[in-house]
PDB file of C-alpha atoms and ligand atoms in Angstrom:
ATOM      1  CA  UNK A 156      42.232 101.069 109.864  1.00 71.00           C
ATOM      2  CA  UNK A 157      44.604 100.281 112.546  1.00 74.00           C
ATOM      3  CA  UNK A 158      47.288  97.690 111.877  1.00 76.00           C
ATOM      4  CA  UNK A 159      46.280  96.579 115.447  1.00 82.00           C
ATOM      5  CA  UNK A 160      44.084  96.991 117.947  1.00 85.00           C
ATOM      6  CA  UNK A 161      43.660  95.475 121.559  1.00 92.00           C
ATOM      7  CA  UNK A 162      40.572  92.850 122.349  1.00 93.00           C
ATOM      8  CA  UNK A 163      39.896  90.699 124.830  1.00 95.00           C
ATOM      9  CA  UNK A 164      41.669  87.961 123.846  1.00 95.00           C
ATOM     10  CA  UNK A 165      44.717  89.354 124.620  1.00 96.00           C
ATOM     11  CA  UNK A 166      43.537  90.133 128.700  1.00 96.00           C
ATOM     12  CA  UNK A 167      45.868  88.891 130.647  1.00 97.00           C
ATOM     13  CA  UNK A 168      43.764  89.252 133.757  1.00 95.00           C
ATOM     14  CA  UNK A 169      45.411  92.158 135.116  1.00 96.00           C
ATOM     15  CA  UNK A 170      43.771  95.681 134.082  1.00 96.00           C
ATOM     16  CA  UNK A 171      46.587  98.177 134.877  1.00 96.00           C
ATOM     17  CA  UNK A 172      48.944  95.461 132.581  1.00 97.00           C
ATOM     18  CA  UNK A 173      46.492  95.320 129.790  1.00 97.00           C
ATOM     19  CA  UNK A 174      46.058  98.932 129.872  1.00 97.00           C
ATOM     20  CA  UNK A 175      49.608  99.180 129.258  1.00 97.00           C
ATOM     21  CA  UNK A 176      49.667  96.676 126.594  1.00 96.00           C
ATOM     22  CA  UNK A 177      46.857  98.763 124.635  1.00 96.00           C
ATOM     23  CA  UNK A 178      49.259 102.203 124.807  1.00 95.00           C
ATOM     24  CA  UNK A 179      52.079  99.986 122.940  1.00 93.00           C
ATOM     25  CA  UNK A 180      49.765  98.555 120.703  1.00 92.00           C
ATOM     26  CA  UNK A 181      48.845 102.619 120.413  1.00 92.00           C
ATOM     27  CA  UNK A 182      52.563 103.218 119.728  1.00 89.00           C
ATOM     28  CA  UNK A 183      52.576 100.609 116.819  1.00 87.00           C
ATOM     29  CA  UNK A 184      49.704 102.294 115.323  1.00 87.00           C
ATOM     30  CA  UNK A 185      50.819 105.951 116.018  1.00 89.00           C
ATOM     31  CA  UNK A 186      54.331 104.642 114.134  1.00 85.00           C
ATOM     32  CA  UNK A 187      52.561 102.824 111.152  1.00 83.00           C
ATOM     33  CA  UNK A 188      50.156 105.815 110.508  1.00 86.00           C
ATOM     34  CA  UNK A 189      53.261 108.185 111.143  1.00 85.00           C
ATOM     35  CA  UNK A 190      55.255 105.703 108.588  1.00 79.00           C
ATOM     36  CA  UNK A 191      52.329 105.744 106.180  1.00 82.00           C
ATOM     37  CA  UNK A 192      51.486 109.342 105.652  1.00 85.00           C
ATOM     38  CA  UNK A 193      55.305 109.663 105.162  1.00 80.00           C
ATOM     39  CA  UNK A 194      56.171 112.256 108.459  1.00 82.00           C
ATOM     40  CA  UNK A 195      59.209 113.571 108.801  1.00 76.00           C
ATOM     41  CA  UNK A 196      62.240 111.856 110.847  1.00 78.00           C
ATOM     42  CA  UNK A 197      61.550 113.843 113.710  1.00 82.00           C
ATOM     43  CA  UNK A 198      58.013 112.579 114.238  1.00 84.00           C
ATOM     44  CA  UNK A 199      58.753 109.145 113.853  1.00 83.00           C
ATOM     45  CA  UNK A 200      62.163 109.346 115.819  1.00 84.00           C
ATOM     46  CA  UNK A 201      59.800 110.652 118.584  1.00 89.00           C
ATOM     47  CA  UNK A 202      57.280 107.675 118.503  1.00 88.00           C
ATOM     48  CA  UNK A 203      59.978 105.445 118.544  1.00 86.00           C
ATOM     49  CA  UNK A 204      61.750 107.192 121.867  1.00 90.00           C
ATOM     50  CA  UNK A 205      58.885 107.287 123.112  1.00 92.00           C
ATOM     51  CA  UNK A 206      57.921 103.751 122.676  1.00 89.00           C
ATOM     52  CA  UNK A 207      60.859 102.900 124.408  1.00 89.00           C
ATOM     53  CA  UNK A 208      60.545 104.370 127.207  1.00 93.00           C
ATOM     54  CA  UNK A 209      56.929 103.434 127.520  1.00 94.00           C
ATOM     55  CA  UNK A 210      57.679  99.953 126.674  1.00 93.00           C
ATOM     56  CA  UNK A 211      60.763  99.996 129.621  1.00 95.00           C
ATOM     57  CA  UNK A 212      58.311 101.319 132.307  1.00 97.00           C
ATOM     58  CA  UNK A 213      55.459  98.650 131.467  1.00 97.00           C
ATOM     59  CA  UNK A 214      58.272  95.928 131.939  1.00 98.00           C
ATOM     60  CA  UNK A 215      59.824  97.558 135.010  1.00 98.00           C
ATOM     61  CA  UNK A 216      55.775  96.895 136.038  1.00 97.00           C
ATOM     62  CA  UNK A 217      55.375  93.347 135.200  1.00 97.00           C
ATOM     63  CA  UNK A 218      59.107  92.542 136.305  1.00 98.00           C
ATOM     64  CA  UNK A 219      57.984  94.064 140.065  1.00 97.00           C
ATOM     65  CA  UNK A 220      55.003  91.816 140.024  1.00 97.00           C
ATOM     66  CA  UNK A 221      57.068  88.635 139.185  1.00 97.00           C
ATOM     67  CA  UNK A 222      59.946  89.413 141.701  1.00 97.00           C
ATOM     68  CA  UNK A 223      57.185  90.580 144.680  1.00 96.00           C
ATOM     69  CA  UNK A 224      55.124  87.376 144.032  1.00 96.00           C
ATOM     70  CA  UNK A 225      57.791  84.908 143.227  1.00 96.00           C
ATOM     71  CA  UNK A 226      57.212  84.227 139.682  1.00 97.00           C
ATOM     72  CA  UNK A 227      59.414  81.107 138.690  1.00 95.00           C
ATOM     73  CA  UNK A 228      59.915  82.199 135.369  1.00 96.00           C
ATOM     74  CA  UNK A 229      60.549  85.643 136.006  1.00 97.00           C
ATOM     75  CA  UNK A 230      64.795  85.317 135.008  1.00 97.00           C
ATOM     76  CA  UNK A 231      63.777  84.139 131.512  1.00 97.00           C
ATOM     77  CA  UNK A 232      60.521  86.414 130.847  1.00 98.00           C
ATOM     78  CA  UNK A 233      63.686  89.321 132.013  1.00 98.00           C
ATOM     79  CA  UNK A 234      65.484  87.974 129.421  1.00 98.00           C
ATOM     80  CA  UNK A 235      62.899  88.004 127.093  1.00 97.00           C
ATOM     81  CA  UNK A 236      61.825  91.571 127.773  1.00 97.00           C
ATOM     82  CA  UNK A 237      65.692  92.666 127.471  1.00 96.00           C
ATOM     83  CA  UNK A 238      66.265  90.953 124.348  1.00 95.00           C
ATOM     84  CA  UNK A 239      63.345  93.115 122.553  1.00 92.00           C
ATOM     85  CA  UNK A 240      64.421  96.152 124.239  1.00 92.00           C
ATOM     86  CA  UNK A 241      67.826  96.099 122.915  1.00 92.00           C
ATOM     87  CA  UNK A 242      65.886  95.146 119.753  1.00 88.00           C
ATOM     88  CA  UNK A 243      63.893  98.214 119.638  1.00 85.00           C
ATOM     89  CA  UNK A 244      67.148 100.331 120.420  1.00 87.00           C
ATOM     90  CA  UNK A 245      68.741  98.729 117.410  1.00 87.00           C
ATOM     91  CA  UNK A 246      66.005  99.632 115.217  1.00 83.00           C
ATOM     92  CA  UNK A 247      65.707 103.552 116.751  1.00 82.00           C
ATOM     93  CA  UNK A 248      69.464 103.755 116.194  1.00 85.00           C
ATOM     94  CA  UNK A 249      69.243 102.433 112.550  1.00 83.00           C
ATOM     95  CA  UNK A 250      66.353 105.134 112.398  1.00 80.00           C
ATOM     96  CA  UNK A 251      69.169 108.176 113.357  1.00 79.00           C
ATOM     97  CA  UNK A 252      71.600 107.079 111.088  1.00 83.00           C
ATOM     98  CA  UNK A 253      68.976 107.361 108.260  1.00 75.00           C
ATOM     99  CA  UNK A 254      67.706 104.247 107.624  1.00 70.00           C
ATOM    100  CA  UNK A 255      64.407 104.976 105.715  1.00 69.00           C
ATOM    101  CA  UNK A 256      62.980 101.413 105.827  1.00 67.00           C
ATOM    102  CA  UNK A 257      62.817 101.304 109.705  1.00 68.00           C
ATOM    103  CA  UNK A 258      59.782 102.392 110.390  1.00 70.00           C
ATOM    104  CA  UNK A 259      58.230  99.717 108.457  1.00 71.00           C
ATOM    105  CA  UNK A 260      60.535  97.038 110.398  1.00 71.00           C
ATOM    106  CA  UNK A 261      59.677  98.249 113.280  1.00 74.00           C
ATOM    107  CA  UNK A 262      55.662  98.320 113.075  1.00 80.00           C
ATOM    108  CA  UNK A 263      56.058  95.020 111.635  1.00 81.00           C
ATOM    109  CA  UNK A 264      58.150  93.394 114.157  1.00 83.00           C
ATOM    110  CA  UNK A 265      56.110  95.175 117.017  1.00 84.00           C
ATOM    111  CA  UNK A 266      53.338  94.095 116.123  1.00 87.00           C
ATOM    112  CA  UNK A 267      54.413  90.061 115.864  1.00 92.00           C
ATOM    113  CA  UNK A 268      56.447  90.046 118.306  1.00 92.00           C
ATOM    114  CA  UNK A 269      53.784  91.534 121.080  1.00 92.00           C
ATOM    115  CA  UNK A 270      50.756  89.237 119.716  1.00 93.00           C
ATOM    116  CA  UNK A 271      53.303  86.189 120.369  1.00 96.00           C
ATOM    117  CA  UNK A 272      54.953  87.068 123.876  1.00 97.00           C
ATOM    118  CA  UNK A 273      51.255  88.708 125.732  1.00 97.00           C
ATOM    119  CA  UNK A 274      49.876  85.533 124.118  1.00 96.00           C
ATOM    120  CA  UNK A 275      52.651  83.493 125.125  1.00 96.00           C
ATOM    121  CA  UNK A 276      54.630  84.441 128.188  1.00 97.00           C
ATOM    122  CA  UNK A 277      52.622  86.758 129.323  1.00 98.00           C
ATOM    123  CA  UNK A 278      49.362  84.871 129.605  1.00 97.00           C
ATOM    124  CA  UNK A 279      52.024  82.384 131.498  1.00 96.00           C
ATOM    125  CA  UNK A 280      51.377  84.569 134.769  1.00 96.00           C
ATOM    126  CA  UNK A 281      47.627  85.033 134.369  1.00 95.00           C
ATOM    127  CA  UNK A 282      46.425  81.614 136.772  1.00 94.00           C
ATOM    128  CA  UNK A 283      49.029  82.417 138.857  1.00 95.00           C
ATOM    129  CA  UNK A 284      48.154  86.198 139.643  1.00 94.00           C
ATOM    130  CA  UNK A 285      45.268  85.546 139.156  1.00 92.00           C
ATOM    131  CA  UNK A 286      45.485  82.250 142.674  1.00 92.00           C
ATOM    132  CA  UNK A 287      46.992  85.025 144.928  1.00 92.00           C
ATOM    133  CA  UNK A 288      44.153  87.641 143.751  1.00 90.00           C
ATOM    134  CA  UNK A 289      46.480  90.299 142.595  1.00 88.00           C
ATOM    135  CA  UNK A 290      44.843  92.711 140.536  1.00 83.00           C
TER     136      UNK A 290
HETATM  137 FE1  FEO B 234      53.730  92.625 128.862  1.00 85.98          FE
HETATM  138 FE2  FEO B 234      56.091  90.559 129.305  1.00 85.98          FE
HETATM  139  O1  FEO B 234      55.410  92.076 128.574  1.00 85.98           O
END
């Protein structure tokens, strides 16, 4: 069973967005299975690059959208999306030096901390995307 899996309810109106948002949610899952059937450093230092990167280039995306449109609160959703970026780094950096309980910290704080913010500040651009018909 996946520890989570995209729905609906977390659309935020935009399909190439929320088919970004399902890949992470993919990375979370790809970690916690990783994390649960004990794989080796290697694998799981891999999911974790590779959820950076993945997670740098959806922002990159969102962060174009807000700037081309004239999102007002594009500074502090930048902010926001920094802030768990340097999070993630902290946690794949913990990883290297052999910290055995990251993997769990990370799935775990993945998972709340996208719910909260595509629920939160991301669903804060939907109506207004969604007034200038950008798709
Ligand atoms: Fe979809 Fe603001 O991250």
């Amino acid at each position: 069973m996946p520890l989570i899996s995209w729905n609906e309810s977390y659309s935020v109106g935009i399909p190439r967005l929320d088919n970004q948002h399902k890949r992470i949610f993919e990375f979370i899952d790809l970690l916690f299975d990783a994390m649960c059937k004990g794989q080796g450093r290697g694998v799981i230092g891999k999911v974790i690059d590779d959820l950076v990167s993945y997670t740098e280039e959806h922002f990159g995306c969102e962060e174009h959208l807000m700037r081309t449109h004239g999102f007002t609160d594009y500074l502090n959703h930048k902010r926001v999306h920094d802030g768990f970026i340097a999070k993630v780094r902290e946690f794949r950096d913990r990883h290297r030096q052999d910290d055995t309980t990251v993997p769990a910290d990370v799935a775990r704080y993945l998972r709340e901390w996208l719910t909260n913010h595509i629920n939160g500040m991301d669903k804060g651009y939907r109506s207004f995307f969604s007034k200038l018909g950008v798709e």
